[in-house]
Short mmCIF file of C-alpha atoms in Angstrom, two decimals:
data_model
loop_
_atom_site.label_atom_id
_atom_site.label_comp_id
_atom_site.label_asym_id
_atom_site.label_seq_id
_atom_site.Cartn_x
_atom_site.Cartn_y
_atom_site.Cartn_z
CA UNK Q 511 0.00 0.00 0.00
CA UNK Q 512 1.15 3.49 -0.81
CA UNK Q 513 1.51 6.20 1.72
CA UNK Q 514 -0.79 9.15 1.63
CA UNK Q 515 0.90 12.24 0.33
CA UNK Q 516 3.15 10.49 -2.14
CA UNK Q 517 4.30 12.96 -4.75
CA UNK Q 518 2.02 13.47 -7.72
CA UNK Q 519 4.72 13.09 -10.36
CA UNK Q 520 2.50 14.06 -13.30
CA UNK Q 521 1.54 17.35 -11.64
CA UNK Q 522 5.22 18.08 -10.97
CA UNK Q 523 6.18 17.45 -14.60
CA UNK Q 524 3.40 19.80 -15.71
CA UNK Q 525 4.80 22.47 -13.36
CA UNK Q 526 8.20 22.01 -15.01
CA UNK Q 527 6.54 22.29 -18.41
CA UNK Q 528 4.36 25.31 -17.67
CA UNK Q 529 6.47 27.32 -15.22
CA UNK Q 530 10.03 26.00 -15.57
CA UNK Q 531 9.56 25.22 -11.88
CA UNK Q 532 13.03 24.39 -10.49
CA UNK Q 533 11.68 23.20 -7.18
CA UNK Q 534 9.33 20.74 -8.90
CA UNK Q 535 12.17 19.47 -11.06
CA UNK Q 536 14.47 19.06 -8.06
CA UNK Q 537 11.85 16.87 -6.40
CA UNK Q 538 11.52 14.69 -9.53
CA UNK Q 539 15.29 14.56 -9.87
CA UNK Q 540 15.84 13.52 -6.24
CA UNK Q 541 13.49 10.57 -6.70
CA UNK Q 542 14.17 9.42 -10.25
CA UNK Q 543 17.79 10.46 -10.84
CA UNK Q 544 19.29 7.80 -8.55
CA UNK Q 545 16.78 5.20 -9.77
CA UNK Q 546 17.59 5.80 -13.44
CA UNK Q 547 21.29 5.55 -12.64
CA UNK Q 548 20.76 2.29 -10.75
CA UNK Q 549 18.58 0.95 -13.58
CA UNK Q 550 21.27 1.74 -16.17
CA UNK Q 551 24.00 0.16 -14.08
CA UNK Q 552 21.93 -3.01 -13.82
CA UNK Q 553 21.49 -2.88 -17.60
CA UNK Q 554 25.22 -3.29 -18.05
CA UNK Q 555 26.36 0.34 -18.25
CA UNK Q 556 29.68 1.26 -16.66
CA UNK Q 557 29.55 3.85 -13.90
CA UNK Q 558 30.70 6.56 -16.30
CA UNK Q 559 28.16 5.55 -18.96
CA UNK Q 560 25.37 5.37 -16.40
CA UNK Q 561 26.29 8.81 -15.15
CA UNK Q 562 26.30 10.32 -18.63
CA UNK Q 563 23.07 8.58 -19.69
CA UNK Q 564 21.29 9.61 -16.50
CA UNK Q 565 22.24 13.21 -17.12
CA UNK Q 566 20.88 12.94 -20.70
CA UNK Q 567 17.64 11.39 -19.47
CA UNK Q 568 17.03 13.90 -16.72
CA UNK Q 569 18.00 16.78 -19.03
CA UNK Q 570 15.33 15.61 -21.48
CA UNK Q 571 12.83 15.75 -18.62
CA UNK Q 572 13.82 19.32 -17.84
CA UNK Q 573 14.14 20.58 -21.39
CA UNK Q 574 11.32 18.70 -23.12
CA UNK Q 575 8.64 18.34 -20.46
CA UNK Q 576 6.13 19.35 -23.14
CA UNK Q 577 6.56 15.90 -24.71
CA UNK Q 578 5.05 14.22 -21.67
CA UNK Q 579 1.46 13.06 -22.03
CA UNK Q 580 -0.02 12.17 -18.62
CA UNK Q 581 -3.07 10.53 -20.20
CA UNK Q 582 -0.98 7.89 -21.92
CA UNK Q 583 1.83 7.04 -19.51
CA UNK Q 584 2.93 7.52 -15.93
CA UNK Q 585 6.03 9.62 -15.31
CA UNK Q 586 8.08 6.52 -14.43
CA UNK Q 587 7.04 4.91 -17.73
CA UNK Q 588 7.98 8.02 -19.67
CA UNK Q 589 11.35 8.13 -17.94
CA UNK Q 590 11.88 4.45 -18.65
CA UNK Q 591 11.29 4.96 -22.38
CA UNK Q 592 13.77 7.86 -22.51
CA UNK Q 593 16.38 5.84 -20.60
CA UNK Q 594 15.85 2.80 -22.80
CA UNK Q 595 16.29 4.82 -25.99
CA UNK Q 596 19.41 6.54 -24.66
CA UNK Q 597 20.82 3.15 -23.70
CA UNK Q 598 20.27 1.81 -27.23
CA UNK Q 599 21.86 4.90 -28.81
CA UNK Q 600 24.81 5.24 -26.51
CA UNK Q 601 25.64 1.71 -25.38
CA UNK Q 602 24.46 -0.47 -28.21
CA UNK Q 603 25.19 2.08 -30.97
CA UNK Q 604 21.96 1.06 -32.59
CA UNK Q 605 18.54 2.57 -32.97
CA UNK Q 606 15.02 1.58 -32.11
CA UNK Q 607 12.48 2.26 -34.86
CA UNK Q 608 9.49 4.08 -33.35
CA UNK Q 609 5.87 3.73 -34.42
CA UNK Q 610 4.15 6.61 -36.17
CA UNK Q 611 3.69 9.37 -33.64
CA UNK Q 612 0.17 10.22 -32.54
CA UNK Q 613 0.60 13.69 -31.10
CA UNK Q 614 -2.11 15.31 -29.03
CA UNK Q 615 -3.24 18.62 -30.43
CA UNK Q 616 -1.96 21.64 -28.46
CA UNK Q 617 -5.40 22.32 -26.95
CA UNK Q 618 -6.02 18.73 -25.99
CA UNK Q 619 -5.16 18.49 -22.33
CA UNK Q 620 -5.98 14.92 -21.32
CA UNK Q 621 -8.92 14.35 -19.04
CA UNK Q 622 -8.08 14.52 -15.31
CA UNK Q 623 -9.87 11.24 -14.66
CA UNK Q 624 -7.71 9.53 -17.29
CA UNK Q 625 -4.55 10.93 -15.74
CA UNK Q 626 -5.62 9.73 -12.31
CA UNK Q 627 -6.53 6.25 -13.59
CA UNK Q 628 -3.21 5.96 -15.38
CA UNK Q 629 -1.36 6.74 -12.16
CA UNK Q 630 -3.47 4.25 -10.22
CA UNK Q 631 -2.76 1.51 -12.75
CA UNK Q 632 0.94 2.26 -12.68
CA UNK Q 633 1.01 1.97 -8.91
CA UNK Q 634 -0.87 -1.28 -9.07
CA UNK Q 635 1.76 -2.55 -11.47
CA UNK Q 636 4.62 -1.61 -9.14
CA UNK Q 637 2.85 -3.42 -6.29
CA UNK Q 638 2.07 -6.45 -8.46
CA UNK Q 639 5.70 -6.62 -9.53
CA UNK Q 640 6.82 -6.58 -5.92
CA UNK Q 641 4.38 -9.36 -5.05
CA UNK Q 642 5.47 -11.71 -7.84
CA UNK Q 643 7.24 -14.91 -6.84
CA UNK Q 644 10.98 -14.27 -6.77
CA UNK Q 645 11.81 -16.40 -9.83
CA UNK Q 646 9.22 -14.67 -12.02
CA UNK Q 647 10.27 -11.21 -10.95
CA UNK Q 648 13.90 -12.01 -11.63
CA UNK Q 649 12.99 -13.24 -15.10
CA UNK Q 650 11.20 -10.00 -15.94
CA UNK Q 651 14.07 -7.94 -14.56
CA UNK Q 652 16.55 -9.91 -16.63
CA UNK Q 653 14.46 -9.33 -19.76
CA UNK Q 654 14.48 -5.56 -19.20
CA UNK Q 655 18.11 -5.40 -18.11
CA UNK Q 656 19.17 -7.05 -21.35
CA UNK Q 657 20.25 -10.36 -19.91
CA UNK Q 658 17.91 -12.48 -22.01
CA UNK Q 659 17.84 -12.85 -25.76
CA UNK Q 660 14.57 -12.00 -27.47
CA UNK Q 661 13.78 -15.66 -27.96
CA UNK Q 662 14.32 -16.37 -24.27
CA UNK Q 663 11.96 -13.69 -23.04
CA UNK Q 664 8.98 -15.40 -21.48
CA UNK Q 665 5.51 -14.49 -22.63
CA UNK Q 666 3.84 -15.24 -19.31
CA UNK Q 667 4.52 -12.25 -17.10
CA UNK Q 668 1.85 -12.90 -14.49
CA UNK Q 669 1.28 -9.14 -14.26
CA UNK Q 670 -2.10 -7.36 -14.48
CA UNK Q 671 -1.42 -5.85 -17.89
CA UNK Q 672 -4.99 -6.21 -19.15
CA UNK Q 673 -6.36 -3.18 -17.33
CA UNK Q 674 -3.50 -0.85 -18.15
CA UNK Q 675 -3.73 -1.97 -21.76
CA UNK Q 676 -7.46 -1.14 -21.83
CA UNK Q 677 -6.77 2.33 -20.43
CA UNK Q 678 -4.15 3.01 -23.08
CA UNK Q 679 -6.44 1.59 -25.74
CA UNK Q 680 -9.19 4.00 -24.64
CA UNK Q 681 -6.81 6.94 -24.88
CA UNK Q 682 -5.73 5.85 -28.36
CA UNK Q 683 -9.33 5.44 -29.52
CA UNK Q 684 -10.18 8.92 -28.32
CA UNK Q 685 -7.10 10.29 -30.04
CA UNK Q 686 -7.90 8.53 -33.31
CA UNK Q 687 -11.41 9.95 -33.20
CA UNK Q 688 -10.04 13.46 -32.76
CA UNK Q 689 -7.62 13.03 -35.63
CA UNK Q 690 -10.11 11.58 -38.10
CA UNK U 1184 -8.29 -3.22 -42.08
CA UNK U 1185 -8.95 -6.31 -39.97
CA UNK U 1186 -5.71 -7.57 -38.55
CA UNK U 1187 -5.85 -11.22 -37.50
CA UNK U 1188 -2.20 -12.04 -36.90
CA UNK U 1189 -0.62 -9.92 -34.19
CA UNK U 1190 2.75 -9.58 -32.49
CA UNK U 1191 3.57 -12.02 -29.70
CA UNK U 1192 4.11 -10.99 -26.08
CA UNK U 1193 7.75 -12.07 -26.41
CA UNK U 1194 8.33 -9.67 -29.29
CA UNK U 1195 6.50 -6.79 -27.64
CA UNK U 1196 8.36 -7.25 -24.38
CA UNK U 1197 11.73 -7.48 -26.12
CA UNK U 1198 10.85 -4.36 -28.16
CA UNK U 1199 9.88 -2.52 -25.00
CA UNK U 1200 13.05 -3.66 -23.27
CA UNK U 1201 15.06 -2.35 -26.24
CA UNK U 1202 16.53 -5.76 -26.89
CA UNK U 1203 15.35 -6.46 -30.44
CA UNK U 1204 17.72 -6.27 -33.38
CA UNK U 1205 16.88 -3.15 -35.38
CA UNK U 1206 15.36 -5.12 -38.28
CA UNK U 1207 12.86 -6.85 -35.97
CA UNK U 1208 12.21 -3.53 -34.24
CA UNK U 1209 11.31 -2.07 -37.63
CA UNK U 1210 8.67 -4.78 -38.14
CA UNK U 1211 7.27 -4.15 -34.67
CA UNK U 1212 7.19 -0.35 -35.11
CA UNK U 1213 5.52 -0.69 -38.52
CA UNK U 1214 2.89 -3.10 -37.19
CA UNK U 1215 2.22 -0.81 -34.20
CA UNK U 1216 1.61 2.04 -36.64
CA UNK U 1217 -1.15 -0.09 -38.23
CA UNK U 1218 -2.59 -1.78 -35.10
CA UNK U 1219 -3.86 0.14 -32.07
CA UNK U 1220 -4.42 -3.04 -30.14
CA UNK U 1221 -0.75 -4.02 -30.26
CA UNK U 1222 0.21 -0.38 -29.69
CA UNK U 1223 -1.69 -0.48 -26.41
CA UNK U 1224 -0.11 -3.83 -25.50
CA UNK U 1225 3.34 -2.39 -26.26
CA UNK U 1226 2.61 0.60 -24.03
CA UNK U 1227 1.63 -1.75 -21.20
CA UNK U 1228 5.04 -3.41 -21.52
CA UNK U 1229 6.61 0.05 -21.34
CA UNK U 1230 4.67 0.47 -18.10
CA UNK U 1231 6.41 -2.65 -16.78
CA UNK U 1232 9.71 -0.97 -17.57
CA UNK U 1233 8.49 2.11 -15.70
CA UNK U 1234 7.58 -0.03 -12.71
CA UNK U 1235 11.09 -1.52 -12.76
CA UNK U 1236 12.64 1.96 -12.74
CA UNK U 1237 10.33 2.94 -9.88
CA UNK U 1238 11.29 -0.22 -7.99
CA UNK U 1239 15.04 0.25 -8.54
CA UNK U 1240 16.72 0.92 -5.26
CA UNK U 1241 18.22 4.38 -5.47
CA UNK U 1242 21.94 4.20 -6.15
CA UNK U 1243 24.23 5.98 -3.77
CA UNK U 1244 26.61 8.71 -4.80
CA UNK U 1245 26.05 12.45 -4.93
CA UNK U 1246 24.08 13.94 -7.78
CA UNK U 1247 23.94 17.60 -6.78
CA UNK U 1248 26.38 18.69 -9.50
CA UNK U 1249 24.27 16.96 -12.10
CA UNK U 1250 21.13 18.69 -10.89
CA UNK U 1251 22.83 22.08 -11.06
CA UNK U 1252 24.13 21.38 -14.57
CA UNK U 1253 20.66 20.39 -15.80
CA UNK U 1254 18.91 23.38 -14.25
CA UNK U 1255 21.32 25.68 -16.11
CA UNK U 1256 20.14 24.25 -19.46
CA UNK U 1257 17.54 26.18 -21.47
CA UNK U 1258 14.11 24.66 -21.86
CA UNK U 1259 12.74 24.10 -25.33
CA UNK U 1260 9.28 25.03 -26.48
CA UNK U 1261 6.83 22.66 -28.05
CA UNK U 1262 7.11 22.91 -31.81
CA UNK U 1263 3.77 22.40 -33.55
CA UNK U 1264 4.25 19.43 -35.82
CA UNK U 1265 3.51 19.77 -39.49
CA UNK U 1266 0.76 17.32 -40.41
CA UNK U 1267 2.30 14.24 -41.93
CA UNK U 1268 1.80 13.73 -45.62
CA UNK U 1269 -0.30 10.63 -46.16
CA UNK U 1270 1.90 7.85 -47.47
CA UNK U 1271 1.30 4.30 -48.62
CA UNK U 1272 4.14 3.05 -46.43
CA UNK U 1273 3.69 3.47 -42.66
CA UNK U 1274 5.86 6.21 -41.15
CA UNK U 1275 8.65 4.04 -39.65
CA UNK U 1276 9.32 2.56 -43.09
CA UNK U 1277 9.47 5.86 -44.97
CA UNK U 1278 12.43 6.76 -42.75
CA UNK U 1279 14.31 3.68 -43.90
CA UNK U 1280 13.26 3.86 -47.55
CA UNK U 1281 13.94 7.59 -47.76
CA UNK U 1282 10.46 8.23 -49.14
CA UNK U 1283 7.26 6.45 -50.00
CA UNK U 1284 6.67 3.29 -52.02
CA UNK U 1285 7.78 5.00 -55.24
CA UNK U 1286 11.20 5.68 -53.70
CA UNK U 1287 11.98 1.99 -53.02
CA UNK U 1288 15.05 0.84 -54.94
CA UNK U 1289 13.85 -2.59 -56.00
CA UNK U 1290 16.19 -5.30 -57.26
CA UNK U 1291 14.79 -8.19 -59.25
CA UNK U 1292 15.35 -11.64 -57.79
CA UNK U 1293 13.59 -13.52 -60.59
CA UNK U 1294 10.07 -14.59 -61.55
CA UNK U 1295 8.79 -11.06 -61.12
CA UNK U 1296 9.73 -11.04 -57.43
CA UNK U 1297 11.65 -7.97 -56.29
CA UNK U 1298 13.33 -7.05 -53.06
CA UNK U 1299 14.98 -4.06 -51.41
CA UNK U 1300 17.28 -4.58 -48.45
CA UNK U 1301 16.97 -1.84 -45.84
CA UNK U 1302 19.92 -0.58 -43.87
CA UNK U 1303 19.81 -1.75 -40.24
CA UNK U 1304 22.30 -2.97 -37.67
CA UNK U 1305 23.93 -6.28 -38.47
CA UNK U 1306 22.09 -8.43 -35.92
CA UNK U 1307 19.29 -9.08 -38.41
CA UNK U 1308 18.29 -8.21 -41.96
CA UNK U 1309 15.19 -6.29 -43.06
CA UNK U 1310 13.93 -6.19 -46.61
CA UNK U 1311 10.89 -5.23 -48.59
CA UNK U 1312 9.47 -7.87 -50.90
CA UNK U 1313 7.30 -7.35 -53.95
CA UNK U 1314 5.50 -10.49 -55.10
CA UNK U 1315 3.24 -10.31 -58.17
CA UNK U 1316 -0.29 -11.66 -57.67
CA UNK U 1317 -0.40 -15.46 -57.96
CA UNK U 1318 3.39 -15.81 -57.68
CA UNK U 1319 4.99 -17.98 -55.02
CA UNK U 1320 8.09 -16.99 -53.09
CA UNK U 1321 10.77 -19.59 -53.75
CA UNK U 1322 11.79 -21.49 -50.65
CA UNK U 1323 14.38 -19.46 -48.90
CA UNK U 1324 15.26 -21.74 -46.00
CA UNK U 1325 15.57 -19.07 -43.36
CA UNK U 1326 17.54 -19.67 -40.23
CA UNK U 1327 16.43 -18.48 -36.84
CA UNK U 1328 13.30 -16.39 -36.68
CA UNK U 1329 11.61 -14.78 -39.65
CA UNK U 1330 8.95 -12.10 -39.30
CA UNK U 1331 6.85 -11.10 -42.29
CA UNK U 1332 4.47 -8.13 -42.20
CA UNK U 1333 2.04 -7.61 -45.07
CA UNK U 1334 1.80 -4.00 -46.24
CA UNK U 1335 -0.34 -4.48 -49.32
CA UNK U 1336 -2.16 -7.42 -50.94
CA UNK U 1337 -2.10 -10.80 -49.23
CA UNK U 1338 -0.34 -14.13 -49.25
CA UNK U 1339 -1.19 -17.63 -48.15
CA UNK U 1340 1.01 -20.41 -46.98
CA UNK U 1341 0.55 -23.80 -45.33
CA UNK U 1342 -0.44 -22.13 -42.05
CA UNK U 1343 -2.98 -19.42 -42.98
CA UNK U 1344 -3.84 -16.32 -45.00
CA UNK U 1345 -2.03 -13.06 -44.25
CA UNK U 1346 -3.50 -9.70 -45.29
CA UNK U 1347 -2.51 -6.07 -44.72
CA UNK U 1348 -1.18 -5.52 -41.20
CA UNK U 1349 -0.87 -9.25 -40.45
CA UNK U 1350 2.45 -10.54 -39.12
CA UNK U 1351 3.65 -14.07 -39.66
CA UNK U 1352 6.08 -15.24 -37.01
CA UNK U 1353 7.98 -18.23 -38.35
CA UNK U 1354 10.60 -20.10 -36.42
CA UNK U 1355 13.38 -22.05 -38.04
CA UNK U 1356 11.37 -25.27 -38.22
CA UNK U 1357 8.51 -23.74 -40.21
CA UNK U 1358 8.75 -24.93 -43.80
CA UNK U 1359 6.52 -22.65 -45.77
CA UNK U 1360 5.98 -21.57 -49.33
CA UNK U 1361 4.13 -18.26 -49.33
CA UNK U 1362 2.01 -17.59 -52.43
CA UNK U 1363 0.68 -14.11 -53.21
CA UNK U 1364 -3.07 -14.02 -53.78
CA UNK U 1365 -4.27 -13.38 -57.30
CA UNK U 1366 -4.79 -9.76 -58.19
CA UNK U 1367 -2.88 -6.95 -56.52
CA UNK U 1368 0.82 -7.55 -55.94
CA UNK U 1369 1.74 -8.45 -52.37
CA UNK U 1370 4.23 -6.14 -50.68
CA UNK U 1371 5.76 -7.33 -47.41
CA UNK U 1372 8.38 -6.27 -44.93
CA UNK U 1373 10.42 -9.26 -43.80
CA UNK U 1374 13.14 -9.60 -41.18
CA UNK U 1375 15.42 -12.53 -40.52
CA UNK U 1376 18.12 -13.24 -38.00
CA UNK U 1377 21.64 -12.64 -39.25
CA UNK U 1378 23.03 -15.49 -41.29
CA UNK U 1379 25.48 -17.83 -39.66
CA UNK U 1380 29.06 -17.35 -40.67
CA UNK U 1381 29.75 -19.98 -43.28
CA UNK U 1382 33.11 -21.67 -43.35
CA UNK U 1383 32.62 -23.54 -46.60
CA UNK U 1384 31.13 -22.65 -49.92
CA UNK U 1385 28.55 -25.44 -49.88
CA UNK U 1386 25.96 -23.96 -47.51
CA UNK U 1387 26.45 -20.65 -49.21
CA UNK U 1388 25.39 -22.25 -52.50
CA UNK U 1389 22.35 -23.69 -50.76
CA UNK U 1390 21.27 -20.13 -50.01
CA UNK U 1391 20.91 -18.76 -53.50
CA UNK U 1392 17.88 -16.66 -52.82
CA UNK U 1393 17.73 -13.18 -51.33
CA UNK U 1394 21.35 -13.24 -50.15
CA UNK U 1395 20.38 -13.58 -46.53
#
């Protein structure tokens, strides 16, 4: 169970975006900076590489907060995708083809209820991950830390991905309707 | 477009983890551009990655200098994106082709079949295939995994029918002879694992097709 008063990361990112709020960014940085660095180290980066990549990732957060869409991903998920892409660029010297972008229009602030639900689902996922049997959790970690080949990655994750998928699907449907 | 053959959880998870060879990643990204259902599944695997970052125990070591450096950087403004020109090829592919379908530099491989190899990292090979209606693709004895995504037209093989947006995931042991349906030419994006390094000429001669 989460403590009351846990930081509302989405709201903080929006303060960075709208007001260049240094205090909000410092709070995000204090939480996620060390976690991103630890994540990269576990993914096989040297200390120096992890340091450099973490700075790139957190700089992106500061400089391009307008790219964050709270209706489609939690802040931790957004940070993960930036870190992953930096890791592929810098460590693997490769690139990851991205799907066609579906940008929100400038006036389309996502619905508050959607943002809230997305955060709830993300928390549920963190809890579910923590509650997995040790061997399953280790397998998932190894997949994301690059210790398994693509053919070794297990399909059965045992995580409640159905609900988060439906939420994202809803957001995409709404977006498609707006674009058509 | 009714897509019946989707990406597997293994592929989506590996794509999310950033572990797929670029050529396979290109197939995944192109399919995601055509299939909202898989796009949502892919995003849920990204959420797993986010949960792993969240659950990472914070590493020790000071980061104050880094924070100060970042705060001194200028912020960038959102740039309104120009609406994308509608193209026949999905967006991820136009980047690799350097344009739309008419920009593909096809090379004939016989019997009306054409291919264009796309430039990706060496871990796997991606190519576009053009198969005239009614024509079969000669057996090409792929090694490792082969992914085939239909962009236009349709083909059938021993396992099923594959239409626009469908992905066939074939492992090494799948012996198949895809045949393009009559009518419109079938255009596919295919990716295969890198070839083994051959020591003798004999297996090389057994791989006459598609130089994969």
